[in-house]
Coordinates of C-alpha atoms in Angstrom, one line a residue:
X26 CA 253.0 63.1 74.7
X27 CA 249.4 62.0 74.3
X28 CA 248.9 58.8 76.4
X29 CA 246.0 56.4 76.7
X30 CA 245.9 54.2 79.8
X31 CA 244.1 50.9 78.9
X32 CA 241.6 50.4 81.7
X33 CA 241.2 52.3 85.0
X34 CA 242.9 49.8 87.3
X35 CA 245.4 50.5 90.1
X36 CA 248.6 50.6 88.0
X37 CA 246.9 52.6 85.2
X38 CA 245.6 55.1 87.7
X39 CA 248.8 55.6 89.7
X40 CA 251.1 56.1 86.7
X41 CA 248.4 58.0 84.7
X42 CA 248.4 60.5 87.6
X43 CA 252.2 60.7 87.7
X44 CA 252.4 61.1 83.9
X45 CA 249.7 63.8 83.8
X46 CA 251.4 65.7 86.6
X47 CA 254.6 65.7 84.5
X48 CA 252.7 67.5 81.7
X49 CA 251.5 64.6 79.5
X50 CA 248.0 64.5 78.1
X51 CA 246.4 61.4 79.7
X52 CA 243.1 59.6 79.0
X53 CA 241.7 56.3 80.1
X54 CA 240.0 53.7 77.9
X55 CA 237.2 51.8 79.7
X56 CA 234.6 49.3 78.6
X57 CA 231.4 50.6 77.2
X58 CA 229.0 51.6 80.1
X59 CA 231.8 51.9 82.7
X60 CA 232.4 55.7 82.3
X61 CA 229.1 56.5 84.0
X62 CA 229.9 54.0 86.8
X63 CA 233.3 55.3 87.5
X64 CA 232.5 59.0 87.3
X65 CA 234.6 62.0 86.4
X66 CA 237.2 61.8 89.2
X67 CA 239.2 59.3 91.2
X68 CA 239.8 59.7 95.0
X69 CA 243.5 59.1 95.7
X70 CA 245.3 58.4 99.0
X71 CA 248.9 57.7 97.8
X72 CA 252.3 57.5 99.5
X73 CA 254.5 59.1 96.9
X74 CA 258.2 58.0 97.4
X75 CA 259.7 59.5 94.2
X76 CA 261.6 62.2 96.1
X77 CA 261.5 61.1 99.8
X78 CA 262.5 57.6 100.9
X79 CA 259.8 57.6 103.5
X80 CA 257.2 59.0 101.0
X81 CA 254.9 62.0 100.8
X82 CA 251.2 61.4 101.4
X83 CA 248.9 62.7 98.6
X84 CA 245.2 62.9 99.3
X85 CA 243.2 64.4 96.5
X86 CA 240.3 64.0 94.1
X87 CA 241.8 63.8 90.6
X88 CA 239.6 64.7 87.6
X89 CA 240.1 62.2 84.8
X90 CA 239.0 61.8 81.2
X91 CA 237.4 58.5 80.3
X92 CA 236.6 57.2 76.8
X93 CA 234.7 54.1 75.7
X94 CA 235.7 54.0 72.1
X95 CA 239.1 53.7 70.3
X96 CA 239.1 54.3 66.5
X97 CA 242.1 53.1 64.4
X98 CA 242.9 56.7 63.4
X99 CA 243.4 58.0 66.9
X100 CA 246.3 60.3 67.7
X101 CA 247.7 58.7 70.9
X102 CA 251.5 58.4 71.0
X103 CA 251.5 55.8 73.7
X104 CA 249.1 53.2 75.0
X105 CA 249.9 51.8 78.5
X106 CA 248.6 48.3 78.7
X107 CA 248.7 47.1 82.3
X108 CA 246.3 44.2 82.7
X109 CA 246.4 40.8 84.6
X110 CA 248.6 38.3 82.7
X111 CA 245.6 36.1 81.9
X112 CA 243.8 39.1 80.3
X113 CA 246.7 40.2 78.2
X114 CA 245.8 38.1 75.1
X115 CA 242.2 39.5 75.1
X116 CA 243.4 43.1 75.5
X117 CA 246.1 42.6 72.7
X118 CA 243.5 41.2 70.4
X119 CA 241.3 44.3 71.0
X120 CA 244.2 46.7 70.4
X121 CA 245.7 45.0 67.4
X122 CA 243.3 46.6 64.8
X123 CA 243.2 49.9 66.8
X124 CA 246.9 50.4 67.6
X125 CA 247.4 53.0 64.9
X126 CA 250.8 54.6 65.1
X127 CA 251.0 54.4 68.9
X128 CA 253.6 52.6 70.9
X129 CA 252.1 50.0 73.3
X130 CA 253.8 49.6 76.6
X131 CA 253.1 46.1 78.0
X132 CA 253.4 47.0 81.7
X133 CA 252.8 43.9 83.9
X134 CA 253.2 40.2 84.4
X135 CA 253.9 37.8 81.5
X136 CA 254.3 34.0 81.9
X137 CA 254.2 32.9 78.3
X138 CA 256.8 33.7 75.7
X139 CA 256.6 37.5 75.4
X140 CA 256.1 37.7 71.6
X141 CA 253.3 35.1 71.8
X142 CA 251.7 37.0 74.7
X143 CA 251.0 40.1 72.6
X144 CA 249.3 38.2 69.8
X145 CA 248.9 40.2 66.7
X146 CA 250.3 43.5 68.0
X147 CA 253.2 44.7 65.8
X148 CA 256.4 43.8 67.7
X149 CA 258.2 46.9 66.5
X150 CA 255.5 49.0 68.2
X151 CA 255.7 47.3 71.6
X152 CA 257.8 48.3 74.6
X153 CA 258.2 46.2 77.7
X154 CA 258.2 47.4 81.3
X155 CA 257.1 46.6 84.8
X156 CA 255.6 48.9 87.5
X157 CA 257.2 49.4 90.9
X158 CA 254.0 50.5 92.6
X159 CA 250.8 49.0 93.8
X160 CA 247.7 49.4 95.9
X161 CA 244.0 48.8 95.7
X162 CA 240.6 50.4 95.5
X163 CA 238.7 50.2 98.8
X164 CA 235.0 49.6 99.3
X165 CA 234.6 53.4 99.5
X166 CA 236.2 53.8 96.0
X167 CA 239.4 55.4 97.2
X168 CA 242.6 54.2 95.7
X169 CA 245.1 53.6 98.4
X170 CA 248.6 52.7 97.4
X171 CA 252.2 53.6 97.0
X172 CA 254.2 55.2 94.1
X173 CA 257.7 53.8 94.4
X174 CA 260.6 55.7 92.9
X175 CA 261.6 53.3 90.1
X176 CA 260.2 51.3 87.3
X177 CA 261.7 48.4 85.3
X178 CA 262.2 48.5 81.6
X179 CA 263.7 45.8 79.4
X180 CA 264.2 44.4 76.0
X181 CA 264.3 40.9 74.5
X182 CA 268.0 40.6 73.7
X183 CA 268.6 43.9 71.8
X184 CA 269.1 47.6 72.3
X185 CA 266.0 49.8 72.9
X186 CA 264.5 51.3 69.8
X187 CA 263.6 55.0 69.3
X188 CA 260.1 54.2 70.3
X189 CA 261.2 52.5 73.5
X190 CA 263.6 55.4 74.4
X191 CA 260.7 57.8 74.0
X192 CA 258.6 55.8 76.4
X193 CA 261.4 55.7 78.9
X194 CA 261.8 59.5 78.6
X195 CA 258.2 60.0 79.5
X196 CA 258.6 58.1 82.7
X197 CA 261.8 60.0 83.5
X198 CA 259.9 63.2 83.1
X199 CA 257.4 61.8 85.7
X200 CA 260.3 61.7 88.2
X201 CA 260.8 58.0 88.1
X202 CA 264.2 56.2 88.0
X203 CA 264.6 53.5 85.4
X204 CA 266.1 50.0 85.9
X205 CA 267.1 48.3 82.7
X206 CA 266.9 44.5 82.3
X207 CA 268.4 43.3 78.9
X208 CA 267.1 39.8 79.5
X209 CA 263.6 40.9 80.2
X210 CA 262.0 37.6 79.4
X211 CA 264.0 35.9 82.2
X212 CA 263.4 38.8 84.6
X213 CA 259.6 38.6 84.0
X214 CA 259.5 34.9 84.6
X215 CA 261.5 35.2 87.8
X216 CA 259.2 37.9 89.1
X217 CA 256.2 35.8 88.2
X218 CA 257.4 32.7 89.9
X219 CA 258.7 34.5 93.0
X220 CA 255.3 36.2 93.2
X221 CA 253.6 32.8 93.0
X222 CA 255.6 31.6 96.0
X223 CA 254.5 34.5 98.3
X224 CA 251.0 34.6 96.8
X225 CA 250.4 31.0 97.5
X226 CA 250.9 31.6 101.2
X227 CA 248.8 34.7 101.2
X228 CA 246.0 32.8 99.6
X229 CA 246.4 30.1 102.3
X230 CA 245.8 32.8 104.9
X231 CA 242.9 34.4 103.1
X232 CA 244.6 37.4 101.4
X233 CA 248.1 38.7 100.7
X234 CA 247.6 41.5 103.3
X235 CA 247.7 38.9 106.1
X236 CA 251.3 38.1 105.2
X237 CA 252.5 41.5 106.5
X238 CA 254.5 40.9 109.7
X239 CA 253.8 37.2 109.7
X240 CA 257.3 35.8 110.0
X241 CA 256.5 32.1 109.7
X242 CA 254.2 32.5 106.8
X243 CA 256.6 34.7 105.0
X244 CA 259.3 32.1 105.5
X245 CA 257.0 29.5 103.9
X246 CA 256.5 32.0 101.0
X247 CA 260.2 32.4 100.5
X248 CA 260.7 28.6 100.6
X249 CA 257.9 28.2 98.1
X250 CA 259.7 30.6 95.8
X251 CA 263.0 28.7 96.3
X252 CA 261.3 25.5 95.2
X253 CA 260.3 27.3 91.9
X254 CA 263.9 28.1 90.9
X255 CA 264.3 24.7 89.2
X256 CA 261.2 25.4 87.2
X257 CA 262.7 28.6 85.9
X258 CA 265.9 26.7 84.9
X259 CA 263.8 24.1 83.1
X260 CA 262.2 26.9 81.1
X261 CA 265.6 28.1 80.0
X262 CA 266.2 31.0 82.3
X263 CA 269.9 31.6 83.1
X264 CA 269.7 32.4 86.8
X265 CA 273.3 33.5 86.8
X266 CA 272.2 36.6 84.9
X267 CA 269.7 37.4 87.6
X268 CA 271.6 36.8 90.8
X269 CA 270.0 39.9 92.4
X270 CA 266.5 38.8 91.5
X271 CA 266.8 35.4 93.1
X272 CA 269.0 36.3 96.1
X273 CA 266.1 36.8 98.5
X274 CA 265.0 33.2 97.9
X275 CA 268.5 31.7 98.1
X276 CA 269.5 33.4 101.3
X277 CA 268.9 31.6 104.7
X278 CA 265.3 32.1 105.7
X279 CA 266.3 32.5 109.4
X280 CA 267.8 35.8 108.2
X281 CA 265.4 37.0 105.4
X282 CA 262.0 36.1 107.0
X283 CA 262.4 38.2 110.1
X284 CA 263.7 41.2 108.1
X285 CA 260.8 40.9 105.6
X286 CA 258.3 40.6 108.5
X287 CA 259.7 43.7 110.2
X288 CA 259.7 45.7 107.0
X289 CA 256.1 44.8 106.1
X290 CA 255.0 45.6 109.7
X291 CA 256.9 48.8 110.3
X292 CA 258.0 50.5 107.0
X293 CA 255.2 52.5 105.6
X294 CA 255.9 51.8 101.9
X295 CA 256.1 48.1 102.4
X296 CA 253.1 48.1 104.8
X297 CA 250.9 50.0 102.4
X298 CA 251.8 47.7 99.5
X299 CA 250.9 44.6 101.4
X300 CA 247.8 46.0 103.1
X301 CA 246.3 47.0 99.7
X302 CA 246.0 43.3 98.7
X303 CA 243.2 42.5 101.1
X304 CA 240.5 41.2 98.7
X305 CA 240.0 37.5 99.5
X306 CA 238.3 37.0 96.1
X307 CA 240.9 38.7 94.0
X308 CA 241.3 36.8 90.7
X309 CA 244.9 37.6 89.7
X310 CA 246.7 35.9 92.7
X311 CA 244.9 32.7 92.0
X312 CA 245.6 32.8 88.3
X313 CA 249.3 33.3 89.0
X314 CA 249.5 30.3 91.3
X315 CA 247.4 28.1 88.9
X316 CA 249.5 28.9 85.9
X317 CA 252.8 28.4 87.8
X318 CA 251.6 25.1 89.2
X319 CA 250.4 23.9 85.8
X320 CA 253.8 24.7 84.2
X321 CA 255.6 22.8 87.0
X322 CA 253.4 19.8 86.4
X323 CA 253.9 20.0 82.7
X324 CA 257.7 20.0 83.1
X325 CA 257.7 17.5 86.0
X326 CA 259.2 19.8 88.6
X327 CA 258.4 19.1 92.2
X328 CA 256.9 22.1 94.0
X329 CA 255.5 20.7 97.3
X330 CA 254.6 24.0 99.0
X331 CA 252.7 25.2 95.9
X332 CA 251.0 21.9 95.7
X333 CA 250.0 22.1 99.4
X334 CA 248.4 25.5 98.8
X335 CA 246.4 24.3 95.8
X336 CA 243.1 23.9 97.7
X337 CA 243.2 27.7 98.3
X338 CA 243.5 28.7 94.7
X339 CA 242.1 25.8 92.6
X340 CA 238.8 26.6 90.9
X341 CA 235.8 25.0 92.6
X342 CA 234.2 22.3 90.7
X343 CA 236.6 22.2 87.8
X344 CA 239.8 20.9 89.2
X345 CA 241.6 23.3 86.9
X346 CA 245.0 24.6 88.1

């Protein structure tokens, strides 16, 4: 399969590497002028957990192919679109006249109605998924992260199409296990809101990485996520269909917070994932918290912990949330 990764971010790089290693033809689309800045290779320091629960460390310099143009008559089979949720509309608008015959995998956070989030992209050419990996580029340009063994795919109330099955097969060939979520809209919103709960406390500390091992702050993050469950219900999410997804936030925090603190402090995969989010100026965590709080206010849902963290993610000088 000929695959275009949209952008050269963390998720695009990790999964682009895995897909190429599985025999797929992978390129990256980057903004004009960025190819010279990025160079012809990416330095990787990954913990690859696809075959070993404790992970296998991969340190290598990976040669990549970057392109700065995308013509409508391209021959890519799949475009993997993994961008921050607040950049999705812009990226979809760019791709709409250039999608050609490719399938577009929307591979990340969504907080609006999914069909509206993709703008003019043809719905019958869109597949939905969510990565199970993460990491970050350091000041030295090295991507440090973890490739977890599974990824999430879903549909919006119907069975997967032939296009969607082909995308799933490509990820299977890359050695990844698939988790299917038939109510993907609900799953995405639960993931977004639960992330906002933990991110709000990470921002309060200065970065998400500082939550690792911090029992009291993790407890506050779990409680912030619990306060967001009524917001999800108000948006029409049937939490009974997602018991596993909300269990962590419904369980007693005297039990979950110490376990989560121990995992993030001592288990390599969890520790690497948290440590990668060390940039105090990262935009996406703030946007997630702002948009979650804005929706809670719109619907009149009380979220006191998210409100209390607002000074740490509100835009200076605008008061926007």
